[in-house]
Amino acid sequence: MSAHNATRTILVTGVNGQVGYELARTLQGLGTVVAVDRARLDLSNPDQIRAVVRDVRPALIVNPAAYTAVDKAEQEFDLAMRINGEAPGVLAEEAKKLGAALIHYSTDYVFNGEKDGAYVEDDPTDPQNAYGRSKLAGEQAIAASGANHLVLRTSWVYGTRGKNFLLTMLRLGAERPELKVVADQFGAPTWCNTIATLSAHLSAQAFAAEDSAKWWSERSGVYHLCAGDATSWHGFASAIFELADLPNKPNTLPIPAADYPTPAARPANSRMSNEKLARVFGVAAPHWRDALKLCLTDGFPKSPAARS
Ligand SMILES: NC(=O)c1ccc[n+]([C@@H]2O[C@H](COP(=O)([O-])OP(=O)(O)OC[C@H]3O[C@@H](n4cnc5c(N)ncnc54)[C@H](OP(=O)(O)O)[C@@H]3O)[C@@H](O)[C@H]2O)c1
């Protein structure tokens, strides 16, 4: 982690994903970014992981790639485990051998959602679905590796590309006069740009540390990194339609999660405290509503209405 940024290489996985795409941009100033897609680095193939890391020889590995199909994971648990549970451990072992560090992403779905307030990092985990179990296994594999690492748990990720709640609402909102949206699950909708920007800040701090070993030994671990404050899916949908530039705005009807059954159970409370992130790194994520506004005004090449 001590090389000058001209000679330092940063390996980013899952470059076509929401967070991966943004990371490939935000990490640019910190070194030579080698951003790979699934074809170049398939996380279900441990031999390929080892070969790519040994070939690229990064100072930092940033791993936003994941099996993220939460409902499908109920049917494909073995594959989800290989990608989310085992691959992060292989990346971490390879990082350790190189003297590199790993930044990895995990999820609010490691919790059961029964807590009253916001979850902190030390709260007991108890995933309620296959995806959450696979992501928790990944966290544990990284911790067991002994590599320098930051595991950043985030929630309800959206952006202007890929598959996410924002794009689904904009599409359905243009098609239907009324939408029923779950109002009894709470969490922080987090813009992928927020995650990438804060990840770059943390990386910059790590690279700037005079004593890299000390920096990592004091900071390696799990952190919550999500937008400020929280809302329900219904609150998120209502804000999207309030803030988006749409010719016709649909009505949003609040419904209980029980009326919208999904193959994978979701926690009722996904709220996570960012307090540790602020205390250790001195960074804060914007309020979810401010980030949404920025995404809707600056994130799209044109206004959402003009895109369709
Ligand atoms: N999305 C959320 O709401 C959410 C919530 C909490 C935490 N997280 C976590 O945040 C991180 C980033 O999520 P995201 O929303 O950016 O995910 P995303 O948009 O679904 O992107 C995931 C990326 O992983 C890649 N991928 C899937 N299987 C792979 C494999 N076998 N080998 C290599 N790459 C593979 C995908 O490749 P293809 O493009 O080829 O499919 C895709 O580019 C993940 O760790 C996720 O678990 C996400």
CSV table of C-alpha atoms and ligand atoms in Angstrom, one decimal:
chain,number,residue,atom,x,y,z
A,1,MET,CA,0.0,0.0,0.0
A,2,SER,CA,3.0,2.3,-0.1
A,3,ALA,CA,3.6,2.8,-3.8
A,4,HIS,CA,3.2,6.2,-5.4
A,5,ASN,CA,-0.1,6.5,-7.3
A,6,ALA,CA,1.7,6.4,-10.7
A,7,THR,CA,2.9,2.9,-10.1
A,8,ARG,CA,0.1,1.6,-7.9
A,9,THR,CA,-2.6,-0.7,-9.4
A,10,ILE,CA,-6.1,-1.0,-8.2
A,11,LEU,CA,-8.1,-4.1,-9.3
A,12,VAL,CA,-11.9,-3.5,-9.4
A,13,THR,CA,-14.3,-6.4,-10.1
A,14,GLY,CA,-17.8,-6.3,-11.5
A,15,VAL,CA,-17.2,-3.2,-13.6
A,16,ASN,CA,-20.6,-3.5,-15.3
A,17,GLY,CA,-22.5,-3.4,-11.9
A,18,GLN,CA,-24.0,-0.3,-10.3
A,19,VAL,CA,-21.2,0.2,-7.8
A,20,GLY,CA,-18.4,-1.3,-10.0
A,21,TYR,CA,-19.1,1.1,-12.8
A,22,GLU,CA,-18.8,4.1,-10.6
A,23,LEU,CA,-15.8,2.8,-8.7
A,24,ALA,CA,-13.9,2.5,-12.0
A,25,ARG,CA,-14.3,6.3,-12.3
A,26,THR,CA,-13.9,7.5,-8.7
A,27,LEU,CA,-10.7,5.4,-8.1
A,28,GLN,CA,-9.0,6.8,-11.2
A,29,GLY,CA,-6.9,9.5,-9.4
A,30,LEU,CA,-5.5,7.0,-6.9
A,31,GLY,CA,-3.6,4.7,-9.3
A,32,THR,CA,-3.9,2.6,-12.4
A,33,VAL,CA,-7.4,1.1,-12.3
A,34,VAL,CA,-7.8,-2.3,-13.8
A,35,ALA,CA,-11.5,-2.8,-13.9
A,36,VAL,CA,-12.6,-6.3,-14.9
A,37,ASP,CA,-16.0,-7.8,-15.9
A,38,ARG,CA,-17.2,-11.3,-15.3
A,39,ALA,CA,-15.7,-12.5,-18.6
A,40,ARG,CA,-12.2,-11.5,-17.4
A,41,LEU,CA,-12.7,-12.5,-13.8
A,42,ASP,CA,-15.5,-15.0,-12.9
A,43,LEU,CA,-15.8,-15.1,-9.2
A,44,SER,CA,-17.3,-18.6,-9.3
A,45,ASN,CA,-13.9,-19.8,-10.5
A,46,PRO,CA,-11.3,-19.7,-7.7
A,47,ASP,CA,-8.4,-20.6,-10.0
A,48,GLN,CA,-9.2,-17.7,-12.3
A,49,ILE,CA,-9.4,-15.4,-9.3
A,50,ARG,CA,-5.9,-16.4,-8.2
A,51,ALA,CA,-4.5,-16.2,-11.7
A,52,VAL,CA,-6.0,-12.7,-12.3
A,53,VAL,CA,-4.8,-11.3,-9.0
A,54,ARG,CA,-1.3,-12.7,-9.5
A,55,ASP,CA,-1.2,-11.3,-13.0
A,56,VAL,CA,-2.4,-7.8,-12.1
A,57,ARG,CA,-0.5,-7.6,-8.7
A,58,PRO,CA,-2.8,-4.8,-7.3
A,59,ALA,CA,-2.0,-2.8,-4.2
A,60,LEU,CA,-5.8,-2.7,-3.5
A,61,ILE,CA,-8.6,-5.0,-4.6
A,62,VAL,CA,-12.1,-3.5,-4.6
A,63,ASN,CA,-14.8,-6.1,-4.9
A,64,PRO,CA,-18.3,-4.8,-5.7
A,65,ALA,CA,-19.1,-7.9,-7.9
A,66,ALA,CA,-21.6,-10.2,-6.3
A,67,TYR,CA,-24.5,-12.5,-6.9
A,68,THR,CA,-27.2,-9.9,-6.3
A,69,ALA,CA,-30.4,-11.7,-7.5
A,70,VAL,CA,-31.9,-11.9,-4.0
A,71,ASP,CA,-34.9,-14.0,-4.9
A,72,LYS,CA,-33.1,-16.3,-7.4
A,73,ALA,CA,-30.5,-17.1,-4.7
A,74,GLU,CA,-33.2,-19.2,-2.9
A,75,GLN,CA,-32.9,-21.6,-5.9
A,76,GLU,CA,-29.2,-21.1,-6.6
A,77,PHE,CA,-27.7,-21.1,-3.2
A,78,ASP,CA,-24.6,-23.1,-4.2
A,79,LEU,CA,-23.7,-20.6,-6.9
A,80,ALA,CA,-24.5,-17.6,-4.6
A,81,MET,CA,-22.2,-19.2,-2.0
A,82,ARG,CA,-19.4,-19.6,-4.5
A,83,ILE,CA,-19.6,-16.0,-5.6
A,84,ASN,CA,-20.6,-14.2,-2.4
A,85,GLY,CA,-19.3,-16.6,0.3
A,86,GLU,CA,-16.1,-18.2,-1.0
A,87,ALA,CA,-14.7,-15.8,-3.7
A,88,PRO,CA,-14.2,-12.9,-1.2
A,89,GLY,CA,-12.1,-15.2,0.9
A,90,VAL,CA,-9.9,-16.2,-2.1
A,91,LEU,CA,-9.5,-12.5,-3.0
A,92,ALA,CA,-8.5,-11.8,0.6
A,93,GLU,CA,-6.0,-14.6,0.7
A,94,GLU,CA,-4.4,-13.4,-2.6
A,95,ALA,CA,-4.4,-9.8,-1.3
A,96,LYS,CA,-2.6,-11.0,1.9
A,97,LYS,CA,0.0,-12.8,-0.1
A,98,LEU,CA,0.7,-9.6,-2.1
A,99,GLY,CA,0.7,-7.3,0.9
A,100,ALA,CA,-2.4,-5.7,-0.7
A,101,ALA,CA,-5.7,-4.8,0.9
A,102,LEU,CA,-9.3,-5.6,0.1
A,103,ILE,CA,-12.4,-3.4,0.1
A,104,HIS,CA,-15.5,-5.5,-0.1
A,105,TYR,CA,-19.2,-4.8,0.1
A,106,SER,CA,-21.9,-6.5,2.1
A,107,THR,CA,-25.5,-6.0,2.9
A,108,ASP,CA,-28.2,-5.1,5.4
A,109,TYR,CA,-29.7,-8.5,4.7
A,110,VAL,CA,-27.2,-10.1,7.2
A,111,PHE,CA,-29.6,-8.9,9.9
A,112,ASN,CA,-33.0,-10.3,10.8
A,113,GLY,CA,-34.7,-6.9,10.9
A,114,GLU,CA,-36.2,-7.3,14.4
A,115,LYS,CA,-34.1,-4.6,16.1
A,116,ASP,CA,-36.0,-1.4,17.0
A,117,GLY,CA,-33.3,1.1,16.1
A,118,ALA,CA,-30.5,1.3,13.6
A,119,TYR,CA,-28.1,-1.7,13.4
A,120,VAL,CA,-24.5,-1.2,14.5
A,121,GLU,CA,-21.6,-3.3,13.2
A,122,ASP,CA,-21.4,-5.5,16.3
A,123,ASP,CA,-25.1,-6.4,16.4
A,124,PRO,CA,-25.7,-10.1,16.0
A,125,THR,CA,-26.2,-11.3,12.4
A,126,ASP,CA,-29.1,-13.5,11.5
A,127,PRO,CA,-29.8,-13.5,7.8
A,128,GLN,CA,-33.3,-14.4,6.8
A,129,ASN,CA,-32.6,-15.4,3.2
A,130,ALA,CA,-30.1,-17.4,1.1
A,131,TYR,CA,-28.5,-14.2,-0.4
A,132,GLY,CA,-27.9,-12.8,3.2
A,133,ARG,CA,-26.4,-16.1,4.3
A,134,SER,CA,-24.0,-16.1,1.3
A,135,LYS,CA,-23.0,-12.5,2.0
A,136,LEU,CA,-22.4,-13.2,5.6
A,137,ALA,CA,-20.2,-16.2,4.7
A,138,GLY,CA,-18.1,-13.8,2.5
A,139,GLU,CA,-17.7,-11.4,5.5
A,140,GLN,CA,-16.5,-14.3,7.6
A,141,ALA,CA,-14.1,-15.6,5.0
A,142,ILE,CA,-12.5,-12.2,4.7
A,143,ALA,CA,-12.1,-11.8,8.4
A,144,ALA,CA,-10.6,-15.3,8.7
A,145,SER,CA,-8.0,-14.6,6.0
A,146,GLY,CA,-6.1,-12.1,8.1
A,147,ALA,CA,-5.9,-9.7,5.1
A,148,ASN,CA,-6.1,-6.0,5.5
A,149,HIS,CA,-9.7,-5.2,4.7
A,150,LEU,CA,-12.7,-3.0,4.9
A,151,VAL,CA,-16.1,-4.7,4.6
A,152,LEU,CA,-18.7,-2.0,3.8
A,153,ARG,CA,-22.3,-3.0,4.4
A,154,THR,CA,-24.7,-1.0,2.4
A,155,SER,CA,-28.4,-1.1,1.6
A,156,TRP,CA,-31.1,-0.6,-1.1
A,157,VAL,CA,-28.6,0.4,-3.8
A,158,TYR,CA,-29.9,2.3,-6.8
A,159,GLY,CA,-28.5,4.3,-9.7
A,160,THR,CA,-29.1,5.2,-13.3
A,161,ARG,CA,-28.0,1.9,-14.8
A,162,GLY,CA,-28.6,-1.8,-14.1
A,163,LYS,CA,-31.6,-3.2,-12.2
A,164,ASN,CA,-32.8,-1.3,-9.2
A,165,PHE,CA,-35.9,0.1,-7.5
A,166,LEU,CA,-35.5,3.6,-8.9
A,167,LEU,CA,-35.5,2.4,-12.5
A,168,THR,CA,-38.3,0.0,-11.9
A,169,MET,CA,-40.5,2.8,-10.4
A,170,LEU,CA,-39.7,5.2,-13.3
A,171,ARG,CA,-40.7,2.5,-15.8
A,172,LEU,CA,-43.8,1.4,-13.9
A,173,GLY,CA,-44.8,5.0,-13.1
A,174,ALA,CA,-44.8,5.8,-16.8
A,175,GLU,CA,-47.0,2.8,-17.5
A,176,ARG,CA,-49.6,2.8,-14.7
A,177,PRO,CA,-51.7,5.5,-12.9
A,178,GLU,CA,-51.4,3.7,-9.5
A,179,LEU,CA,-48.7,1.6,-7.9
A,180,LYS,CA,-48.9,-0.4,-4.7
A,181,VAL,CA,-45.6,-0.2,-2.7
A,182,VAL,CA,-44.5,-1.9,0.5
A,183,ALA,CA,-44.7,0.5,3.4
A,184,ASP,CA,-43.6,-1.6,6.4
A,185,GLN,CA,-39.9,-2.3,5.5
A,186,PHE,CA,-37.5,0.4,6.4
A,187,GLY,CA,-34.0,1.1,5.1
A,188,ALA,CA,-31.7,3.7,3.5
A,189,PRO,CA,-31.9,3.9,-0.3
A,190,THR,CA,-28.2,4.4,-1.2
A,191,TRP,CA,-27.0,5.9,-4.5
A,192,CYS,CA,-24.2,3.8,-6.0
A,193,ASN,CA,-22.3,7.1,-6.6
A,194,THR,CA,-22.3,7.7,-2.8
A,195,ILE,CA,-20.8,4.3,-2.2
A,196,ALA,CA,-18.1,4.7,-4.8
A,197,THR,CA,-17.2,8.3,-3.7
A,198,LEU,CA,-16.8,7.3,-0.1
A,199,SER,CA,-14.9,4.2,-1.0
A,200,ALA,CA,-12.5,6.4,-2.9
A,201,HIS,CA,-12.1,8.6,0.1
A,202,LEU,CA,-11.3,5.6,2.3
A,203,SER,CA,-8.9,4.3,-0.3
A,204,ALA,CA,-7.2,7.7,-0.4
A,205,GLN,CA,-6.8,7.7,3.3
A,206,ALA,CA,-5.3,4.2,3.3
A,207,PHE,CA,-2.8,5.2,0.5
A,208,ALA,CA,-1.8,8.4,2.3
A,209,ALA,CA,-1.1,6.7,5.6
A,210,GLU,CA,2.6,7.0,6.7
A,211,ASP,CA,2.5,3.7,8.5
A,212,SER,CA,0.3,1.5,6.3
A,213,ALA,CA,0.6,-1.6,8.6
A,214,LYS,CA,-0.6,0.5,11.6
A,215,TRP,CA,-3.4,2.1,9.6
A,216,TRP,CA,-4.8,-1.2,8.5
A,217,SER,CA,-4.3,-3.0,11.9
A,218,GLU,CA,-6.3,-0.2,13.5
A,219,ARG,CA,-9.0,0.0,10.9
A,220,SER,CA,-9.6,-3.5,9.3
A,221,GLY,CA,-13.1,-4.6,9.9
A,222,VAL,CA,-16.8,-4.1,9.1
A,223,TYR,CA,-18.4,-0.7,8.5
A,224,HIS,CA,-21.9,0.4,7.7
A,225,LEU,CA,-22.0,2.7,4.7
A,226,CYS,CA,-25.4,3.8,3.6
A,227,ALA,CA,-27.3,7.0,2.9
A,228,GLY,CA,-28.2,9.2,5.8
A,229,ASP,CA,-31.6,8.6,7.5
A,230,ALA,CA,-34.1,6.0,6.3
A,231,THR,CA,-37.5,5.5,4.8
A,232,SER,CA,-39.8,2.7,3.6
A,233,TRP,CA,-40.1,1.5,0.0
A,234,HIS,CA,-43.3,3.5,-0.2
A,235,GLY,CA,-41.5,6.6,1.1
A,236,PHE,CA,-38.7,6.0,-1.5
A,237,ALA,CA,-41.2,5.6,-4.3
A,238,SER,CA,-43.2,8.7,-3.3
A,239,ALA,CA,-40.0,10.8,-3.2
A,240,ILE,CA,-39.0,9.4,-6.7
A,241,PHE,CA,-42.3,10.6,-8.1
A,242,GLU,CA,-42.2,13.9,-6.3
A,243,LEU,CA,-38.7,14.7,-7.5
A,244,ALA,CA,-38.6,13.1,-11.0
A,245,ASP,CA,-39.4,15.1,-14.0
A,246,LEU,CA,-42.4,13.0,-15.2
A,247,PRO,CA,-45.3,14.1,-17.4
A,248,ASN,CA,-47.8,12.0,-15.3
A,249,LYS,CA,-47.2,11.1,-11.7
A,250,PRO,CA,-48.8,7.9,-10.5
A,251,ASN,CA,-50.5,7.5,-7.1
A,252,THR,CA,-48.6,5.3,-4.7
A,253,LEU,CA,-50.7,3.1,-2.4
A,254,PRO,CA,-48.9,1.9,0.8
A,255,ILE,CA,-49.3,-1.9,1.3
A,256,PRO,CA,-47.8,-4.3,3.9
A,257,ALA,CA,-45.0,-6.6,2.8
A,258,ALA,CA,-47.4,-9.5,3.5
A,259,ASP,CA,-49.4,-8.4,0.5
A,260,TYR,CA,-46.3,-8.6,-1.8
A,261,PRO,CA,-44.9,-12.0,-1.1
A,262,THR,CA,-41.4,-12.7,-2.6
A,263,PRO,CA,-39.4,-16.0,-2.6
A,264,ALA,CA,-36.7,-14.5,-0.3
A,265,ALA,CA,-37.8,-13.0,3.0
A,266,ARG,CA,-36.6,-9.4,3.6
A,267,PRO,CA,-35.9,-7.8,7.0
A,268,ALA,CA,-38.6,-5.3,8.2
A,269,ASN,CA,-35.9,-3.1,9.6
A,270,SER,CA,-32.7,-2.5,7.5
A,271,ARG,CA,-31.7,0.7,9.1
A,272,MET,CA,-27.9,0.8,9.7
A,273,SER,CA,-25.9,3.4,11.7
A,274,ASN,CA,-23.0,5.1,9.9
A,275,GLU,CA,-21.6,6.3,13.2
A,276,LYS,CA,-18.5,4.1,13.1
A,277,LEU,CA,-17.7,5.2,9.6
A,278,ALA,CA,-17.9,8.8,10.7
A,279,ARG,CA,-15.9,8.2,13.8
A,280,VAL,CA,-13.1,6.3,12.2
A,281,PHE,CA,-12.8,8.0,8.8
A,282,GLY,CA,-14.4,11.3,9.4
A,283,VAL,CA,-16.7,10.9,6.4
A,284,ALA,CA,-20.5,11.1,6.1
A,285,ALA,CA,-23.0,10.0,3.4
A,286,PRO,CA,-25.6,12.5,2.2
A,287,HIS,CA,-29.2,12.1,3.3
A,288,TRP,CA,-31.0,9.6,1.1
A,289,ARG,CA,-33.4,12.3,-0.3
A,290,ASP,CA,-30.6,14.7,-1.2
A,291,ALA,CA,-28.7,11.9,-3.0
A,292,LEU,CA,-31.9,10.9,-4.8
A,293,LYS,CA,-32.4,14.5,-6.0
A,294,LEU,CA,-28.9,14.7,-7.2
A,295,CYS,CA,-29.1,11.4,-9.0
A,296,LEU,CA,-32.3,12.5,-10.7
A,297,THR,CA,-30.9,15.8,-11.8
A,298,ASP,CA,-27.3,15.0,-12.5
A,299,GLY,CA,-27.2,11.2,-12.8
A,300,PHE,CA,-29.1,10.8,-16.0
A,301,PRO,CA,-27.8,12.1,-19.3
A,302,LYS,CA,-31.2,13.7,-19.9
A,303,SER,CA,-34.2,14.0,-17.7
A,304,PRO,CA,-36.0,10.7,-17.1
A,305,ALA,CA,-39.0,11.9,-19.1
A,306,ALA,CA,-36.8,12.7,-22.1
A,307,ARG,CA,-35.2,9.3,-22.0
A,308,SER,CA,-38.3,7.3,-22.8
B,1,LIG,N1,-28.1,-3.9,-5.0
B,1,LIG,C1,-28.4,-3.7,-3.8
B,1,LIG,O1,-29.5,-3.2,-3.4
B,1,LIG,C2,-27.5,-4.0,-2.7
B,1,LIG,C3,-27.9,-3.9,-1.3
B,1,LIG,C4,-27.0,-4.2,-0.3
B,1,LIG,C5,-25.7,-4.6,-0.7
B,1,LIG,N2,-25.3,-4.7,-2.0
B,1,LIG,C6,-24.0,-5.2,-2.3
B,1,LIG,O2,-23.3,-4.1,-2.9
B,1,LIG,C7,-22.3,-4.6,-3.9
B,1,LIG,C8,-22.6,-3.9,-5.2
B,1,LIG,O3,-23.9,-4.2,-5.6
B,1,LIG,P1,-24.5,-3.7,-7.0
B,1,LIG,O4,-25.8,-3.2,-6.7
B,1,LIG,O5,-23.5,-2.8,-7.7
B,1,LIG,O6,-24.6,-5.0,-7.8
B,1,LIG,P2,-25.0,-5.2,-9.3
B,1,LIG,O7,-25.4,-3.9,-10.0
B,1,LIG,O8,-26.0,-6.3,-9.3
B,1,LIG,O9,-23.7,-5.7,-10.0
B,1,LIG,C9,-23.1,-6.9,-9.6
B,1,LIG,C10,-22.0,-7.2,-10.6
B,1,LIG,O10,-21.4,-8.5,-10.2
B,1,LIG,C11,-21.2,-9.2,-11.4
B,1,LIG,N3,-21.1,-10.6,-11.2
B,1,LIG,C12,-22.2,-11.4,-10.9
B,1,LIG,N4,-21.7,-12.7,-10.9
B,1,LIG,C13,-20.4,-12.6,-11.1
B,1,LIG,C14,-19.4,-13.6,-11.2
B,1,LIG,N5,-19.6,-14.9,-11.1
B,1,LIG,N6,-18.1,-13.2,-11.5
B,1,LIG,C15,-17.8,-11.9,-11.6
B,1,LIG,N7,-18.7,-10.9,-11.6
B,1,LIG,C16,-20.0,-11.3,-11.3
B,1,LIG,C17,-22.3,-8.8,-12.3
B,1,LIG,O11,-21.8,-9.1,-13.6
B,1,LIG,P3,-22.8,-9.0,-14.9
B,1,LIG,O12,-22.8,-7.6,-15.2
B,1,LIG,O13,-22.0,-9.8,-15.9
B,1,LIG,O14,-24.1,-9.6,-14.5
B,1,LIG,C18,-22.4,-7.3,-12.0
B,1,LIG,O15,-21.6,-6.5,-12.8
B,1,LIG,C19,-22.5,-6.1,-3.8
B,1,LIG,O16,-21.6,-6.7,-3.0
B,1,LIG,C20,-23.9,-6.3,-3.2
B,1,LIG,O17,-24.0,-7.6,-2.6
B,1,LIG,C21,-26.2,-4.4,-3.0
